[in-house]
Structures are given as C-alpha cells and as structure tokens.
Amino acid sequence: IMATCPNEIFSFFAEDEEEPTIDTDKLDRNHYFNRIQLGAAEVAQIVAKGLDEEQYEWSEGVFVLCQNYLLEYAVGDPPNARPRGFAFLQNASVRSHHAFKDALRVDYFQNCSSNIPRKSILIRLTSAPERERWQSYLEEGARLRIEDLYEYDTSESDGVLGRGRFATVYPGRRRQEKNIQQADQTHPTMNENTNGILKKKPSFTSFSHISCLPLAKEDYKCALKIIDKDRFWDRVRKGRERADSLVRETSVQAALLATEDIFPGFLRVRNFFETIDKVVLELELLEGADLFRYISSKDGVVSEVEASEIIYDILKCVEAMKEIGVAHRDIKPSNILMAGGDDPH
C-alpha cells in the first residue's frame, strides 16, 4: 500500500506532539510506535556491473525508522516533510559490506510482494559502533509482526467486533510492558542469540511468542481492523473485488483523518501497519453500539428530537466528505457507530 499511495501512508507516520521523533538513546519498551531517529548517513543504490563488480552513486540523507519502514529525508528537511524515499524492511537482509569498513548492505523487497526482485542499498556510517546500532534497529524492523505491536482478542465469542469480506475487527490494545513482565515471570522465553543465554526480558521482536495474561473488557483501548491480503487478492482474481480497494480505503481514511477540524464525526485511525500478508488499521474504540442495535434496543422507536440529532450528525459527516471528494456509498444504521450506548451524540 505504501508503494501505491505513499502520501496517504506518510500522513499516518507524520510527527506529532503525542508521538514525536525520538533518538535511539531515549527509547522505551513502546518505541516501535515512535519515529526513531537513526541519523544522517551516506547512501547508495547498488547496481551490479558484472558478476563481481558493483557501482555506487553516493548521496547524503537523514534516516528515520517507522516500524518496518525506513524513511529517507533530505538533509535540513523539517520533521513533517515528505520523505524522498522509503524501504519496506520486512524479511530484509541487513549485513556488513565486505568492501567498506563501516557500511551496511540492506537487501529489501520493492513492495510487499515476495515475488518482486529485491533492491539493494549501501549505507555508509562513521564508525563500527554506529554501524552496529543501525544494524540492530533495522533487523528489528525486518522481524516485526502484528503480535509484537498489539495484544488483541481473537475468540469468536467475545473477540470479534465486526467481520467483512476480507477483514476482521478485534478489540485490543498496544502491547504493554506490565503485561509482558507478568507473563515473563511464569513463561520465560529463550531469545534467539548465538550464546544461548536465557534472558528474563525478551526483545520486542519475540513478544509474539509470549503467553500474555488474558485481557479484560476494560483493558481494550483500540479496535484493530486486520485485512487479510490473501483473501482480498483471491476475490480480485475471481472478479468480486476491485484491485484498488485497499488503496482507496487507506486513502479515504487518511483524508478523513485530516478533516477533524471540519467535523469530528469520523472514526479516527491512530496507526497503520503492514506486513507481507496483512494490513492493520488501529482504530478508535467506541463504547456504544452501532445505530441499528441502538434503535433496536429502543424497540425500534426513538423520539423526534433524538432522531433529528442523529440525522444532523450524519448529514454533517456527509457534508465533510463531500468537501474532500469522498462518497460513502454504503450509509446504513450498522455502519454508524454511537459514541456511547445512551448518548446519541
């Protein structure tokens, strides 16, 4: 999705006051939700001239790690500038380059399809410790998975908030340090390392192997819309889905995110995460039911005053969408969420 609509995805990664770009010496357990400032370096795309020859054309840039994306900025760009390049790091190979003392070679896929040939870049740093620091964070990004970022309930009884043709919505929260520590005391985990040392606290790239404590309803902080790309592309191949549906949905969500100043009536998207086989949208979690269930709980009857307030909010949302050129095309009670079970506002 990043490759097809980068401007929209960059809006999710833009720096803000709540999640500013941070230096690597100030990282905590939840650093993968921040923009990690790796620093300035020289970079070159590796072009093979022959079997054993490589050609380099160097340029200087400033690099920021956003989960499993490496973003490149021009030197002197403001924090909210549009990156001039990016690399999708999942399953990337990061290693020292044989011909340069303090350089890293990064081989990565041009997009989320493993069938696309890899691209190779060379990042030249100022020292061996700096190279090792960069390699550590890039390798973490290459191994990052959904379970490393989020805890969520997948049980069929209570866990599913909604289900569509190729997506499922679960209640969840960002993975918590406290929950990891409590689970760690009863479920020690062997970290992957050459020394075979049993570490009390695993790195975040191994969080998905921890049996964390079950979440209670009051623990839920967000809704996770998890899109299955295999199911999506299967529907595309059968002619049942438009090939650009995922891109369009992400673009619309990004556009609506920018309209909060116009009218705060849209479900907010708080984060975007993509792997080779999944797309995750972290959504605002509302306490109330959808409009269909709300009206059903009133035996199908609401007062004229209450109905006018609900219709007013709906029309204000439609008006805001029209201003940015978006047509909903599926307005119905089950797609309208209530802020609270007894509060139509």
Tab-separated table of C-alpha atoms in Angstrom:
chain	number	residue	atom	x	y	z
A	1	ILE	CA	0.000	0.000	0.000
A	2	MET	CA	2.890	2.360	0.772
A	3	ALA	CA	4.175	1.885	-2.782
A	4	THR	CA	0.818	2.818	-4.341
A	5	CYS	CA	-0.316	5.674	-2.075
A	6	PRO	CA	2.769	6.948	-0.176
A	7	ASN	CA	1.357	10.404	0.610
A	8	GLU	CA	-1.590	8.908	2.483
A	9	ILE	CA	0.566	6.493	4.491
A	10	PHE	CA	3.065	9.244	5.324
A	11	SER	CA	0.186	11.119	6.962
A	12	PHE	CA	-0.115	8.281	9.492
A	13	PHE	CA	3.626	8.459	10.147
A	14	ALA	CA	3.815	12.256	10.379
A	15	GLU	CA	5.404	13.600	13.529
A	16	ASP	CA	3.042	14.969	16.165
A	17	GLU	CA	3.230	16.080	19.795
A	18	GLU	CA	1.957	12.761	21.185
A	19	GLU	CA	4.427	10.574	19.269
A	20	PRO	CA	7.426	12.723	18.330
A	21	THR	CA	10.573	11.514	16.636
A	22	ILE	CA	12.971	10.276	19.309
A	23	ASP	CA	16.661	9.492	19.479
A	24	THR	CA	17.696	5.882	19.997
A	25	ASP	CA	19.268	6.618	23.391
A	26	LYS	CA	15.822	7.593	24.768
A	27	LEU	CA	13.879	4.511	23.684
A	28	ASP	CA	11.494	2.609	25.948
A	29	ARG	CA	9.568	-0.623	25.521
A	30	ASN	CA	6.968	1.038	23.259
A	31	HIS	CA	9.470	2.663	20.911
A	32	TYR	CA	8.053	0.941	17.840
A	33	PHE	CA	5.106	3.366	17.889
A	34	ASN	CA	7.508	6.303	17.644
A	35	ARG	CA	9.548	7.601	14.756
A	36	ILE	CA	13.092	6.502	15.590
A	37	GLN	CA	15.757	8.988	14.526
A	38	LEU	CA	18.656	6.876	13.238
A	39	GLY	CA	20.612	9.885	11.999
A	40	ALA	CA	22.468	11.073	8.919
A	41	ALA	CA	24.415	8.778	6.621
A	42	GLU	CA	25.618	8.386	3.065
A	43	VAL	CA	23.579	6.006	0.953
A	44	ALA	CA	23.959	4.466	-2.484
A	45	GLN	CA	21.865	2.099	-4.544
A	46	ILE	CA	23.896	-0.939	-5.507
A	47	VAL	CA	23.936	-1.564	-9.246
A	48	ALA	CA	25.620	-4.750	-10.463
A	49	LYS	CA	28.004	-4.192	-13.405
A	50	GLY	CA	29.128	-7.791	-13.652
A	51	LEU	CA	29.447	-10.941	-11.624
A	52	ASP	CA	31.803	-9.405	-9.070
A	53	GLU	CA	31.563	-5.671	-9.738
A	54	GLU	CA	29.222	-3.142	-8.162
A	55	GLN	CA	28.591	0.503	-8.976
A	56	TYR	CA	27.718	3.151	-6.362
A	57	GLU	CA	26.419	6.700	-6.593
A	58	TRP	CA	26.511	8.279	-3.124
A	59	SER	CA	24.182	10.860	-1.630
A	60	GLU	CA	23.618	12.100	1.913
A	61	GLY	CA	20.334	11.720	3.745
A	62	VAL	CA	18.693	11.615	7.168
A	63	PHE	CA	17.008	8.340	8.098
A	64	VAL	CA	14.012	7.622	10.341
A	65	LEU	CA	12.669	4.169	11.231
A	66	CYS	CA	8.865	3.842	11.416
A	67	GLN	CA	8.077	0.268	12.477
A	68	ASN	CA	9.082	-1.772	9.409
A	69	TYR	CA	9.620	1.191	7.073
A	70	LEU	CA	12.926	3.022	6.689
A	71	LEU	CA	12.258	6.606	5.570
A	72	GLU	CA	14.885	8.825	3.931
A	73	TYR	CA	14.759	12.627	4.190
A	74	ALA	CA	16.910	15.291	2.623
A	75	VAL	CA	19.363	16.959	4.976
A	76	GLY	CA	17.716	20.031	6.501
A	77	ASP	CA	14.124	18.910	5.869
A	78	PRO	CA	11.593	19.841	8.597
A	79	PRO	CA	10.191	16.948	10.698
A	80	ASN	CA	6.832	16.953	8.891
A	81	ALA	CA	8.347	16.938	5.396
A	82	ARG	CA	7.529	14.218	2.882
A	83	PRO	CA	10.284	11.559	2.733
A	84	ARG	CA	12.149	11.389	-0.541
A	85	GLY	CA	12.385	7.603	-0.368
A	86	PHE	CA	11.464	4.552	1.694
A	87	ALA	CA	12.290	0.866	2.075
A	88	PHE	CA	9.889	-1.841	3.276
A	89	LEU	CA	12.033	-3.862	5.669
A	90	GLN	CA	10.021	-6.994	6.421
A	91	ASN	CA	12.198	-10.043	5.702
A	92	ALA	CA	15.008	-7.725	4.598
A	93	SER	CA	18.622	-8.816	4.863
A	94	VAL	CA	20.921	-6.459	6.807
A	95	ARG	CA	24.643	-7.184	6.966
A	96	SER	CA	28.074	-5.602	6.876
A	97	HIS	CA	29.508	-4.926	3.432
A	98	HIS	CA	32.749	-6.719	2.621
A	99	ALA	CA	34.339	-3.781	0.813
A	100	PHE	CA	33.521	-0.962	3.265
A	101	LYS	CA	34.650	-0.949	6.891
A	102	ASP	CA	31.692	0.909	8.423
A	103	ALA	CA	28.902	0.225	5.922
A	104	LEU	CA	25.714	-1.849	5.863
A	105	ARG	CA	24.177	-3.609	2.896
A	106	VAL	CA	20.374	-3.784	3.008
A	107	ASP	CA	18.536	-6.081	0.584
A	108	TYR	CA	14.771	-5.490	0.637
A	109	PHE	CA	11.698	-6.089	-1.488
A	110	GLN	CA	10.475	-3.112	-3.513
A	111	ASN	CA	6.959	-3.705	-2.195
A	112	CYS	CA	5.087	-6.228	-0.058
A	113	SER	CA	5.160	-8.958	-2.690
A	114	SER	CA	7.931	-11.508	-2.200
A	115	ASN	CA	7.770	-12.233	-5.941
A	116	ILE	CA	9.281	-8.822	-6.775
A	117	PRO	CA	13.097	-8.797	-7.114
A	118	ARG	CA	14.954	-7.264	-4.213
A	119	LYS	CA	16.640	-3.888	-4.278
A	120	SER	CA	19.980	-3.333	-2.571
A	121	ILE	CA	21.321	-0.208	-0.911
A	122	LEU	CA	24.556	0.568	0.869
A	123	ILE	CA	24.526	2.784	3.973
A	124	ARG	CA	27.919	4.214	4.946
A	125	LEU	CA	28.328	5.274	8.583
A	126	THR	CA	31.035	6.948	10.629
A	127	SER	CA	32.161	4.109	12.918
A	128	ALA	CA	31.742	0.431	13.711
A	129	PRO	CA	29.595	1.095	16.831
A	130	GLU	CA	27.311	3.316	14.754
A	131	ARG	CA	27.034	0.578	12.132
A	132	GLU	CA	26.135	-1.982	14.808
A	133	ARG	CA	23.478	0.360	16.253
A	134	TRP	CA	21.854	0.822	12.864
A	135	GLN	CA	22.027	-2.887	12.100
A	136	SER	CA	20.295	-3.723	15.387
A	137	TYR	CA	17.299	-1.456	14.679
A	138	LEU	CA	16.988	-2.390	11.020
A	139	GLU	CA	16.995	-6.090	11.891
A	140	GLU	CA	14.277	-5.464	14.489
A	141	GLY	CA	12.183	-3.740	11.841
A	142	ALA	CA	12.722	-6.651	9.445
A	143	ARG	CA	11.325	-9.121	12.028
A	144	LEU	CA	8.417	-7.009	13.288
A	145	ARG	CA	4.964	-8.657	13.308
A	146	ILE	CA	1.435	-7.703	14.382
A	147	GLU	CA	1.744	-9.615	17.662
A	148	ASP	CA	4.857	-7.616	18.551
A	149	LEU	CA	2.839	-4.400	18.487
A	150	TYR	CA	-0.598	-5.380	19.744
A	151	GLU	CA	-2.491	-7.614	22.146
A	152	TYR	CA	-5.970	-8.482	20.877
A	153	ASP	CA	-8.777	-10.952	21.462
A	154	THR	CA	-9.418	-13.378	18.596
A	155	SER	CA	-12.009	-15.533	20.374
A	156	GLU	CA	-15.206	-15.988	18.414
A	157	SER	CA	-17.469	-15.461	21.446
A	158	ASP	CA	-16.363	-12.012	22.622
A	159	GLY	CA	-13.427	-11.061	20.457
A	160	VAL	CA	-14.842	-10.109	17.057
A	161	LEU	CA	-16.305	-6.606	16.740
A	162	GLY	CA	-17.038	-6.966	13.046
A	163	ARG	CA	-16.282	-9.109	10.028
A	164	GLY	CA	-16.255	-8.254	6.344
A	165	ARG	CA	-15.361	-9.875	3.048
A	166	PHE	CA	-11.627	-9.831	3.718
A	167	ALA	CA	-11.203	-8.026	7.048
A	168	THR	CA	-11.944	-8.679	10.711
A	169	VAL	CA	-12.127	-6.121	13.541
A	170	TYR	CA	-10.891	-7.113	17.004
A	171	PRO	CA	-10.758	-5.225	20.306
A	172	GLY	CA	-7.228	-4.815	21.623
A	173	ARG	CA	-4.521	-2.501	22.830
A	174	ARG	CA	-0.910	-1.676	22.198
A	175	ARG	CA	1.322	-4.237	23.851
A	176	GLN	CA	2.011	-3.271	27.430
A	177	GLU	CA	5.239	-3.524	29.424
A	178	LYS	CA	3.375	-4.580	32.598
A	179	ASN	CA	1.553	-7.435	30.898
A	180	ILE	CA	4.814	-8.684	29.404
A	181	GLN	CA	6.613	-8.630	32.755
A	182	GLN	CA	3.815	-10.553	34.494
A	183	ALA	CA	3.718	-13.179	31.779
A	184	ASP	CA	7.518	-13.315	31.765
A	185	GLN	CA	7.603	-14.478	35.390
A	186	THR	CA	5.733	-17.677	34.545
A	187	HIS	CA	6.724	-18.103	30.879
A	188	PRO	CA	10.475	-17.445	30.428
A	189	THR	CA	11.468	-17.182	26.796
A	190	MET	CA	14.725	-18.152	25.117
A	191	ASN	CA	15.949	-15.285	22.993
A	192	GLU	CA	17.482	-16.064	19.638
A	193	ASN	CA	21.185	-15.408	20.106
A	194	THR	CA	24.427	-17.194	19.459
A	195	ASN	CA	25.256	-17.645	23.139
A	196	GLY	CA	22.007	-19.393	24.027
A	197	ILE	CA	21.522	-17.117	27.055
A	198	LEU	CA	18.119	-17.224	28.705
A	199	LYS	CA	17.065	-13.610	29.027
A	200	LYS	CA	14.459	-12.556	31.586
A	201	LYS	CA	13.126	-9.840	29.276
A	202	PRO	CA	12.977	-10.724	25.577
A	203	SER	CA	13.422	-8.127	22.881
A	204	PHE	CA	10.227	-6.778	21.326
A	205	THR	CA	10.784	-8.923	18.242
A	206	SER	CA	9.965	-12.007	20.289
A	207	PHE	CA	6.855	-10.680	22.072
A	208	SER	CA	4.590	-12.779	19.858
A	209	HIS	CA	5.902	-15.966	21.488
A	210	ILE	CA	4.862	-14.867	24.997
A	211	SER	CA	1.677	-16.205	26.574
A	212	CYS	CA	0.437	-12.902	27.982
A	213	LEU	CA	-2.333	-12.584	30.511
A	214	PRO	CA	-5.892	-12.511	29.064
A	215	LEU	CA	-7.368	-9.076	28.504
A	216	ALA	CA	-10.476	-7.959	30.364
A	217	LYS	CA	-13.035	-5.783	28.614
A	218	GLU	CA	-11.790	-2.675	30.428
A	219	ASP	CA	-8.277	-3.337	29.071
A	220	TYR	CA	-9.312	-2.699	25.467
A	221	LYS	CA	-8.017	0.640	24.171
A	222	CYS	CA	-8.468	0.373	20.406
A	223	ALA	CA	-10.078	-1.599	17.609
A	224	LEU	CA	-7.809	-3.408	15.164
A	225	LYS	CA	-9.038	-3.835	11.610
A	226	ILE	CA	-6.894	-6.648	10.214
A	227	ILE	CA	-7.117	-7.100	6.454
A	228	ASP	CA	-6.144	-10.476	5.001
A	229	LYS	CA	-4.368	-9.811	1.714
A	230	ASP	CA	-4.663	-13.429	0.528
A	231	ARG	CA	-8.460	-13.349	0.874
A	232	PHE	CA	-8.544	-9.932	-0.766
A	233	TRP	CA	-6.489	-10.948	-3.824
A	234	ASP	CA	-8.479	-14.173	-4.136
A	235	ARG	CA	-11.627	-12.074	-4.509
A	236	VAL	CA	-9.849	-9.826	-7.031
A	237	ARG	CA	-8.845	-12.838	-9.143
A	238	LYS	CA	-12.462	-14.031	-9.126
A	239	GLY	CA	-13.700	-10.612	-10.244
A	240	ARG	CA	-15.551	-9.960	-6.980
A	241	GLU	CA	-13.394	-7.074	-5.779
A	242	ARG	CA	-11.685	-4.050	-7.276
A	243	ALA	CA	-7.904	-4.336	-7.274
A	244	ASP	CA	-7.550	-0.833	-5.823
A	245	SER	CA	-9.988	-1.331	-2.918
A	246	LEU	CA	-7.314	-1.477	-0.215
A	247	VAL	CA	-5.540	1.581	-1.559
A	248	ARG	CA	-8.805	3.510	-1.813
A	249	GLU	CA	-9.844	2.619	1.734
A	250	THR	CA	-6.483	3.692	3.155
A	251	SER	CA	-6.552	6.909	1.123
A	252	VAL	CA	-10.059	7.735	2.358
A	253	GLN	CA	-9.125	7.039	5.985
A	254	ALA	CA	-6.117	9.343	5.663
A	255	ALA	CA	-8.245	12.060	4.060
A	256	LEU	CA	-10.889	11.810	6.793
A	257	LEU	CA	-8.174	11.979	9.443
A	258	ALA	CA	-7.301	15.422	8.126
A	259	THR	CA	-10.918	16.615	8.392
A	260	GLU	CA	-11.164	16.533	12.191
A	261	ASP	CA	-11.044	20.342	12.200
A	262	ILE	CA	-14.089	20.372	9.888
A	263	PHE	CA	-16.270	17.988	11.893
A	264	PRO	CA	-15.136	15.407	14.484
A	265	GLY	CA	-17.648	12.776	13.431
A	266	PHE	CA	-15.371	10.187	11.846
A	267	LEU	CA	-13.802	7.157	13.452
A	268	ARG	CA	-10.156	8.098	13.988
A	269	VAL	CA	-7.292	5.993	12.624
A	270	ARG	CA	-4.388	6.059	15.069
A	271	ASN	CA	-1.831	3.860	13.351
A	272	PHE	CA	-1.074	1.925	10.188
A	273	PHE	CA	0.975	-1.260	9.989
A	274	GLU	CA	1.617	-3.502	7.003
A	275	THR	CA	3.205	-6.910	6.580
A	276	ILE	CA	3.542	-9.121	3.538
A	277	ASP	CA	0.192	-10.812	4.202
A	278	LYS	CA	-1.738	-8.354	6.423
A	279	VAL	CA	-2.736	-4.691	6.682
A	280	VAL	CA	-3.626	-3.361	10.135
A	281	LEU	CA	-5.538	-0.165	10.880
A	282	GLU	CA	-5.568	0.821	14.549
A	283	LEU	CA	-8.940	2.494	15.080
A	284	GLU	CA	-10.546	4.461	17.843
A	285	LEU	CA	-12.601	2.158	20.095
A	286	LEU	CA	-16.108	3.456	20.820
A	287	GLU	CA	-18.088	2.220	23.803
A	288	GLY	CA	-21.528	2.417	22.235
A	289	ALA	CA	-23.257	0.059	19.816
A	290	ASP	CA	-23.982	0.796	16.174
A	291	LEU	CA	-27.126	2.733	15.295
A	292	PHE	CA	-29.040	-0.385	14.248
A	293	ARG	CA	-28.526	-2.051	17.649
A	294	TYR	CA	-29.222	1.201	19.459
A	295	ILE	CA	-32.591	1.695	17.766
A	296	SER	CA	-33.416	-1.995	18.249
A	297	SER	CA	-32.776	-1.583	21.983
A	298	LYS	CA	-35.461	1.145	21.927
A	299	ASP	CA	-37.981	-1.267	20.321
A	300	GLY	CA	-37.430	0.481	17.006
A	301	VAL	CA	-38.670	3.869	18.232
A	302	VAL	CA	-36.700	6.995	19.132
A	303	SER	CA	-38.054	10.436	19.893
A	304	GLU	CA	-38.307	13.092	17.210
A	305	VAL	CA	-35.717	15.230	18.999
A	306	GLU	CA	-33.246	12.369	19.282
A	307	ALA	CA	-33.807	11.335	15.662
A	308	SER	CA	-33.118	14.901	14.488
A	309	GLU	CA	-29.853	14.985	16.453
A	310	ILE	CA	-28.709	11.703	14.913
A	311	ILE	CA	-29.631	12.829	11.385
A	312	TYR	CA	-27.823	16.148	11.972
A	313	ASP	CA	-24.582	14.340	12.818
A	314	ILE	CA	-24.933	12.058	9.791
A	315	LEU	CA	-25.542	14.976	7.420
A	316	LYS	CA	-22.579	16.922	8.840
A	317	CYS	CA	-20.354	13.901	8.144
A	318	VAL	CA	-21.709	13.593	4.602
A	319	GLU	CA	-21.096	17.314	4.061
A	320	ALA	CA	-17.477	16.986	5.293
A	321	MET	CA	-16.907	14.008	2.980
A	322	LYS	CA	-18.301	15.939	0.038
A	323	GLU	CA	-15.824	18.782	0.690
A	324	ILE	CA	-12.896	16.383	0.230
A	325	GLY	CA	-14.453	14.498	-2.692
A	326	VAL	CA	-15.450	11.282	-0.903
A	327	ALA	CA	-18.715	9.391	-1.468
A	328	HIS	CA	-19.628	6.853	1.219
A	329	ARG	CA	-21.915	4.643	-0.932
A	330	ASP	CA	-22.918	2.416	1.992
A	331	ILE	CA	-24.654	4.573	4.602
A	332	LYS	CA	-26.791	2.315	6.790
A	333	PRO	CA	-27.506	2.030	10.540
A	334	SER	CA	-24.957	-0.765	11.090
A	335	ASN	CA	-22.176	1.470	9.669
A	336	ILE	CA	-22.971	4.341	12.042
A	337	LEU	CA	-21.333	3.958	15.461
A	338	MET	CA	-22.568	5.565	18.660
A	339	ALA	CA	-20.144	7.318	20.998
A	340	GLY	CA	-21.960	5.755	23.977
A	341	GLY	CA	-24.855	3.337	24.423
A	342	ASP	CA	-27.151	6.012	25.905
A	343	ASP	CA	-25.627	9.050	24.226
A	344	PRO	CA	-26.653	9.696	20.603
A	345	HIS	CA	-24.017	12.460	20.396
